Amino acid sequence: MESAPRVTLGVPLYNAERYLESCLDALLAQDYPDFEIIVSDNASTDRTWEICQTYAAKDARIRLYRNPRNFGGHVNYTRVVELARGELFKWVAYDDVCLPSYLRTCVAALDAAGPQAVLAYPRTVLIDESGEVIGPYADRLDLRDPRPWRRVARVARNINLCHAHFGVFRMSALRRTGMIRPFLSSDYTLIAEVARLGEIHEVAEPLFLRRMHGGSTRQAKGATPASALAWYGQAGRRVRAPRLRMLAETLRMLSTGSDPLGTRISSAAAFLATWWARRVRVRLGRLRRSVVRRIRASTAKGSA
């Protein structure tokens, strides 16, 4: 019987032809070889499936699956987890690039930390649609505190662009979560849930290249919450208070589950208090900038 690989790389796809070859080339160039690649195509209408078949014919570590229709990105993200055999797991987006030592470094971090660490991710560098470097991005989600509520509070304080969920998870922890859910910013909810379960470790090397381009779900020019819902297969639906929806879902998740009651209540309270403090700081900052602009405009008008 074929032994299971240590790591599963889950690649959920839909109309990914533009960057897919670069993505797969980077995965196959990893210097940690004990992995499988699970591709789940959400009924793409471009050359995505043809590209996948070409790569699978060359490397037996690639396993291909195709959905009969587009079930939405969140369903496809869950699908690759369901098909995975590895003890460790990583999601892969078609438009990002993992440098060759990505897997080896993250696996080593988890092995060194022991079972209290449930997720390891490297530092991020943003690139543009042509692969040119925009600059480093500070994720600030290195959460090594033994207290769950402190880890969850730091998620609420620091999370912005969410790159940690493209790190390497312990599968036993990931399968205790709701993974990617059908609402905007559900990756925030996932990371809060993971932080309650265990430590998140950031490794020092900048090994993850996050591509910012016009086809991105949320970074595209002119993108709105309503247009972003198309990724979930919910195009045309009305978006009502997406931040409040994320907050409510996160609090519901943190206050339920099999963890001790004290852990659940303290984690939910910490997220709520820290998130609202962050929102207040943002609003005060906007107000301060608005007042400064008005004063400067008034001063300039008076001296004219």
Short mmCIF file of C-alpha atoms in Angstrom, two decimals:
data_model
loop_
_atom_site.label_atom_id
_atom_site.label_comp_id
_atom_site.label_asym_id
_atom_site.label_seq_id
_atom_site.Cartn_x
_atom_site.Cartn_y
_atom_site.Cartn_z
CA MET A 1 0.00 0.00 0.00
CA GLU A 2 1.28 3.45 -0.95
CA SER A 3 2.25 5.46 2.10
CA ALA A 4 0.57 8.82 2.67
CA PRO A 5 2.70 11.93 2.06
CA ARG A 6 3.63 14.16 5.00
CA VAL A 7 2.15 17.29 3.41
CA THR A 8 -0.85 17.91 1.19
CA LEU A 9 -0.93 21.01 -1.01
CA GLY A 10 -4.54 21.85 -1.83
CA VAL A 11 -5.01 23.90 -5.01
CA PRO A 12 -8.64 25.05 -5.52
CA LEU A 13 -9.03 26.54 -9.00
CA TYR A 14 -11.40 28.46 -11.21
CA ASN A 15 -10.31 30.07 -14.50
CA ALA A 16 -6.70 30.20 -13.38
CA GLU A 17 -4.84 29.88 -16.68
CA ARG A 18 -2.97 33.19 -16.44
CA TYR A 19 -0.69 32.28 -13.51
CA LEU A 20 -1.31 28.55 -13.00
CA GLU A 21 1.86 27.29 -14.68
CA SER A 22 4.06 29.58 -12.56
CA CYS A 23 2.24 28.39 -9.45
CA LEU A 24 2.66 24.68 -10.23
CA ASP A 25 6.28 25.12 -11.30
CA ALA A 26 7.02 26.72 -7.92
CA LEU A 27 5.35 23.86 -6.04
CA LEU A 28 7.23 21.19 -7.96
CA ALA A 29 10.50 23.05 -7.28
CA GLN A 30 10.11 22.72 -3.49
CA ASP A 31 13.20 21.27 -1.81
CA TYR A 32 10.99 19.31 0.61
CA PRO A 33 9.74 16.44 -1.60
CA ASP A 34 7.31 14.55 0.67
CA PHE A 35 4.07 16.08 -0.56
CA GLU A 36 1.07 15.54 -2.78
CA ILE A 37 -0.82 18.17 -4.79
CA ILE A 38 -4.62 17.97 -4.77
CA VAL A 39 -6.16 20.05 -7.54
CA SER A 40 -9.91 20.70 -7.49
CA ASP A 41 -11.16 22.61 -10.51
CA ASN A 42 -14.48 24.43 -10.09
CA ALA A 43 -15.62 23.78 -13.71
CA SER A 44 -13.28 26.33 -15.29
CA THR A 45 -14.17 27.63 -18.74
CA ASP A 46 -10.62 28.56 -19.81
CA ARG A 47 -7.48 26.39 -20.25
CA THR A 48 -7.13 25.60 -16.53
CA TRP A 49 -8.11 21.92 -16.81
CA GLU A 50 -5.89 21.35 -19.85
CA ILE A 51 -2.89 22.81 -17.99
CA CYS A 52 -3.61 20.63 -14.96
CA GLN A 53 -3.77 17.49 -17.09
CA THR A 54 -0.43 18.32 -18.71
CA TYR A 55 1.28 18.71 -15.32
CA ALA A 56 -0.36 15.62 -13.82
CA ALA A 57 0.93 13.52 -16.71
CA LYS A 58 4.48 14.56 -15.78
CA ASP A 59 4.35 14.18 -11.98
CA ALA A 60 2.52 11.42 -10.11
CA ARG A 61 2.27 13.56 -6.96
CA ILE A 62 -0.49 15.60 -8.65
CA ARG A 63 -4.05 14.30 -8.22
CA LEU A 64 -6.81 15.94 -10.24
CA TYR A 65 -10.51 16.37 -9.47
CA ARG A 66 -13.10 18.42 -11.33
CA ASN A 67 -16.46 19.63 -10.03
CA PRO A 68 -19.45 19.38 -12.39
CA ARG A 69 -20.19 23.08 -11.87
CA ASN A 70 -18.82 26.08 -9.97
CA PHE A 71 -19.88 25.50 -6.37
CA GLY A 72 -18.15 28.67 -5.11
CA GLY A 73 -14.62 29.19 -3.86
CA HIS A 74 -15.38 28.35 -0.23
CA VAL A 75 -16.76 24.93 -1.18
CA ASN A 76 -13.70 24.21 -3.30
CA TYR A 77 -11.37 25.17 -0.44
CA THR A 78 -13.12 22.62 1.76
CA ARG A 79 -13.05 20.03 -1.02
CA VAL A 80 -9.26 19.92 -1.23
CA VAL A 81 -9.06 19.42 2.55
CA GLU A 82 -11.53 16.53 2.35
CA LEU A 83 -9.39 14.86 -0.34
CA ALA A 84 -6.08 15.37 1.49
CA ARG A 85 -4.05 12.49 2.96
CA GLY A 86 -1.23 14.43 4.60
CA GLU A 87 -0.59 15.01 8.28
CA LEU A 88 0.12 18.64 7.35
CA PHE A 89 -1.80 20.80 4.89
CA LYS A 90 -1.34 24.00 2.89
CA TRP A 91 -3.78 25.86 0.65
CA VAL A 92 -2.28 27.28 -2.54
CA ALA A 93 -3.75 30.14 -4.58
CA TYR A 94 -3.06 29.96 -8.30
CA ASP A 95 -1.68 33.50 -8.55
CA ASP A 96 0.84 33.35 -5.67
CA VAL A 97 4.36 31.93 -5.67
CA CYS A 98 6.03 29.79 -2.99
CA LEU A 99 9.83 30.00 -3.02
CA PRO A 100 11.71 26.66 -3.03
CA SER A 101 12.36 26.38 0.71
CA TYR A 102 8.80 27.32 1.74
CA LEU A 103 7.62 23.84 2.74
CA ARG A 104 10.87 22.71 4.33
CA THR A 105 11.07 25.83 6.49
CA CYS A 106 7.45 25.72 7.68
CA VAL A 107 7.53 21.96 8.39
CA ALA A 108 10.75 22.40 10.36
CA ALA A 109 9.13 25.19 12.39
CA LEU A 110 6.19 22.98 13.33
CA ASP A 111 8.45 20.04 14.18
CA ALA A 112 10.66 22.21 16.38
CA ALA A 113 7.73 23.80 18.20
CA GLY A 114 5.83 20.61 18.95
CA PRO A 115 2.06 20.06 19.08
CA GLN A 116 1.25 23.41 20.70
CA ALA A 117 1.97 25.06 17.33
CA VAL A 118 -0.83 24.38 14.83
CA LEU A 119 0.16 26.71 11.96
CA ALA A 120 3.45 28.00 10.55
CA TYR A 121 3.79 30.59 7.79
CA PRO A 122 6.70 32.60 6.32
CA ARG A 123 7.03 36.32 5.85
CA THR A 124 5.32 37.85 2.84
CA VAL A 125 6.55 39.89 -0.12
CA LEU A 126 3.96 41.58 -2.34
CA ILE A 127 4.47 41.39 -6.10
CA ASP A 128 2.55 42.94 -8.98
CA GLU A 129 0.86 41.24 -11.91
CA SER A 130 4.19 41.02 -13.77
CA GLY A 131 6.05 39.54 -10.81
CA GLU A 132 7.87 42.76 -9.93
CA VAL A 133 8.41 43.30 -6.21
CA ILE A 134 6.15 45.87 -4.56
CA GLY A 135 7.67 45.38 -1.13
CA PRO A 136 7.54 43.36 2.10
CA TYR A 137 4.32 43.05 4.05
CA ALA A 138 4.26 42.68 7.84
CA ASP A 139 1.59 40.12 8.78
CA ARG A 140 2.30 40.43 12.53
CA LEU A 141 0.61 37.14 13.41
CA ASP A 142 3.44 35.39 15.22
CA LEU A 143 1.32 34.15 18.14
CA ARG A 144 3.43 32.13 20.57
CA ASP A 145 1.63 33.02 23.78
CA PRO A 146 0.36 29.95 25.72
CA ARG A 147 -2.90 31.76 26.58
CA PRO A 148 -5.62 31.32 23.90
CA TRP A 149 -7.35 34.63 24.65
CA ARG A 150 -4.10 36.54 24.17
CA ARG A 151 -3.50 34.88 20.81
CA VAL A 152 -7.05 35.64 19.68
CA ALA A 153 -6.76 39.27 20.80
CA ARG A 154 -3.63 39.72 18.68
CA VAL A 155 -5.50 38.37 15.64
CA ALA A 156 -8.19 41.02 16.17
CA ARG A 157 -5.54 43.72 16.63
CA ASN A 158 -3.24 42.91 13.70
CA ILE A 159 -4.98 41.00 10.94
CA ASN A 160 -5.39 42.85 7.63
CA LEU A 161 -4.32 41.24 4.39
CA CYS A 162 -4.65 37.63 5.46
CA HIS A 163 -1.64 35.53 4.44
CA ALA A 164 -1.30 33.20 7.42
CA HIS A 165 -4.08 30.94 6.12
CA PHE A 166 -1.79 30.06 3.21
CA GLY A 167 0.73 28.64 5.69
CA VAL A 168 1.19 25.01 6.74
CA PHE A 169 -1.46 23.68 9.15
CA ARG A 170 -1.57 20.62 11.32
CA MET A 171 -4.45 18.79 9.68
CA SER A 172 -5.81 17.66 13.06
CA ALA A 173 -6.34 21.32 13.99
CA LEU A 174 -7.60 22.53 10.61
CA ARG A 175 -10.32 19.88 10.53
CA ARG A 176 -11.64 21.18 13.86
CA THR A 177 -12.45 24.52 12.20
CA GLY A 178 -15.16 25.68 9.82
CA MET A 179 -12.41 26.54 7.29
CA ILE A 180 -13.44 29.13 4.69
CA ARG A 181 -17.09 30.07 5.20
CA PRO A 182 -19.54 31.75 2.76
CA PHE A 183 -19.16 35.35 3.94
CA LEU A 184 -16.65 38.14 3.36
CA SER A 185 -13.49 38.08 5.49
CA SER A 186 -14.19 34.54 6.70
CA ASP A 187 -10.42 34.01 6.59
CA TYR A 188 -10.29 36.35 9.63
CA THR A 189 -12.71 34.02 11.40
CA LEU A 190 -10.60 31.01 10.47
CA ILE A 191 -7.38 32.50 11.83
CA ALA A 192 -9.12 33.50 15.08
CA GLU A 193 -10.40 29.94 15.37
CA VAL A 194 -6.94 28.50 14.74
CA ALA A 195 -5.40 30.89 17.28
CA ARG A 196 -7.78 29.59 19.92
CA LEU A 197 -6.66 26.02 19.16
CA GLY A 198 -2.91 26.64 19.34
CA GLU A 199 0.09 28.79 18.56
CA ILE A 200 0.79 30.33 15.15
CA HIS A 201 4.48 30.67 14.25
CA GLU A 202 5.91 33.07 11.70
CA VAL A 203 9.29 32.04 10.30
CA ALA A 204 11.77 34.77 9.52
CA GLU A 205 12.42 34.05 5.85
CA PRO A 206 10.35 35.94 3.21
CA LEU A 207 9.27 32.88 1.22
CA PHE A 208 5.73 33.78 0.16
CA LEU A 209 5.12 36.01 -2.86
CA ARG A 210 1.57 37.38 -2.79
CA ARG A 211 0.48 38.66 -6.19
CA MET A 212 -1.61 41.84 -6.30
CA HIS A 213 -3.38 42.13 -9.65
CA GLY A 214 -6.59 43.16 -11.35
CA GLY A 215 -8.13 39.71 -11.14
CA SER A 216 -7.79 39.46 -7.36
CA THR A 217 -11.05 38.92 -5.48
CA ARG A 218 -10.67 41.97 -3.20
CA GLN A 219 -7.62 43.85 -4.62
CA ALA A 220 -8.94 44.43 -8.12
CA LYS A 221 -9.42 48.08 -9.06
CA GLY A 222 -13.03 49.00 -8.42
CA ALA A 223 -13.77 45.81 -6.45
CA THR A 224 -16.69 46.07 -4.04
CA PRO A 225 -18.06 43.69 -1.40
CA ALA A 226 -20.89 42.85 -3.80
CA SER A 227 -18.50 41.95 -6.63
CA ALA A 228 -16.33 39.93 -4.26
CA LEU A 229 -19.31 37.70 -3.49
CA ALA A 230 -18.97 36.21 -6.96
CA TRP A 231 -16.01 34.19 -5.60
CA TYR A 232 -18.47 32.49 -3.22
CA GLY A 233 -20.91 31.80 -6.06
CA GLN A 234 -23.22 34.51 -4.70
CA ALA A 235 -23.04 37.12 -7.46
CA GLY A 236 -25.88 39.61 -7.35
CA ARG A 237 -26.63 39.15 -3.66
CA ARG A 238 -26.94 42.23 -1.48
CA VAL A 239 -24.13 42.77 1.03
CA ARG A 240 -25.26 44.01 4.43
CA ALA A 241 -22.69 45.19 6.97
CA PRO A 242 -19.89 42.74 6.03
CA ARG A 243 -17.69 43.73 8.99
CA LEU A 244 -20.52 43.16 11.45
CA ARG A 245 -21.29 39.81 9.82
CA MET A 246 -17.66 38.73 10.18
CA LEU A 247 -17.59 39.90 13.80
CA ALA A 248 -20.82 38.08 14.67
CA GLU A 249 -19.68 34.86 13.02
CA THR A 250 -16.29 35.02 14.71
CA LEU A 251 -17.82 35.57 18.14
CA ARG A 252 -20.26 32.72 17.57
CA MET A 253 -17.42 30.41 16.56
CA LEU A 254 -15.16 31.40 19.46
CA SER A 255 -17.91 30.91 22.04
CA THR A 256 -18.83 27.39 20.88
CA GLY A 257 -16.96 24.13 20.34
CA SER A 258 -15.34 21.52 22.57
CA ASP A 259 -12.81 23.72 24.36
CA PRO A 260 -13.37 24.49 28.07
CA LEU A 261 -16.05 27.11 28.74
CA GLY A 262 -13.53 29.53 30.20
CA THR A 263 -11.37 29.34 27.06
CA ARG A 264 -14.36 29.95 24.82
CA ILE A 265 -15.76 32.89 26.75
CA SER A 266 -12.39 34.59 27.30
CA SER A 267 -11.44 34.18 23.64
CA ALA A 268 -14.73 35.65 22.38
CA ALA A 269 -14.51 38.55 24.85
CA ALA A 270 -10.90 39.28 23.91
CA PHE A 271 -11.71 39.35 20.20
CA LEU A 272 -14.72 41.62 20.68
CA ALA A 273 -12.94 44.12 22.93
CA THR A 274 -9.82 44.30 20.76
CA TRP A 275 -11.71 44.52 17.48
CA TRP A 276 -13.87 47.41 18.69
CA ALA A 277 -10.85 49.22 20.12
CA ARG A 278 -9.21 48.87 16.72
CA ARG A 279 -12.28 50.23 14.92
CA VAL A 280 -12.42 53.21 17.31
CA ARG A 281 -8.73 53.97 16.62
CA VAL A 282 -9.38 53.86 12.87
CA ARG A 283 -12.36 56.20 13.13
CA LEU A 284 -10.49 58.64 15.37
CA GLY A 285 -7.59 58.64 12.94
CA ARG A 286 -9.91 59.49 10.06
CA LEU A 287 -11.55 62.24 12.09
CA ARG A 288 -8.16 63.70 13.04
CA ARG A 289 -7.00 63.73 9.42
CA SER A 290 -10.26 65.37 8.33
CA VAL A 291 -9.89 68.11 10.94
CA VAL A 292 -6.28 68.75 9.94
CA ARG A 293 -7.27 69.06 6.27
CA ARG A 294 -10.00 71.54 7.12
CA ILE A 295 -7.68 73.65 9.26
CA ARG A 296 -5.05 73.73 6.53
CA ALA A 297 -7.64 74.60 3.89
CA SER A 298 -9.03 77.38 6.09
CA THR A 299 -5.52 78.72 6.78
CA ALA A 300 -4.62 78.67 3.10
CA LYS A 301 -7.87 80.46 2.19
CA GLY A 302 -7.30 83.14 4.85
CA SER A 303 -3.76 83.87 3.66
CA ALA A 304 -4.70 84.03 0.00
#
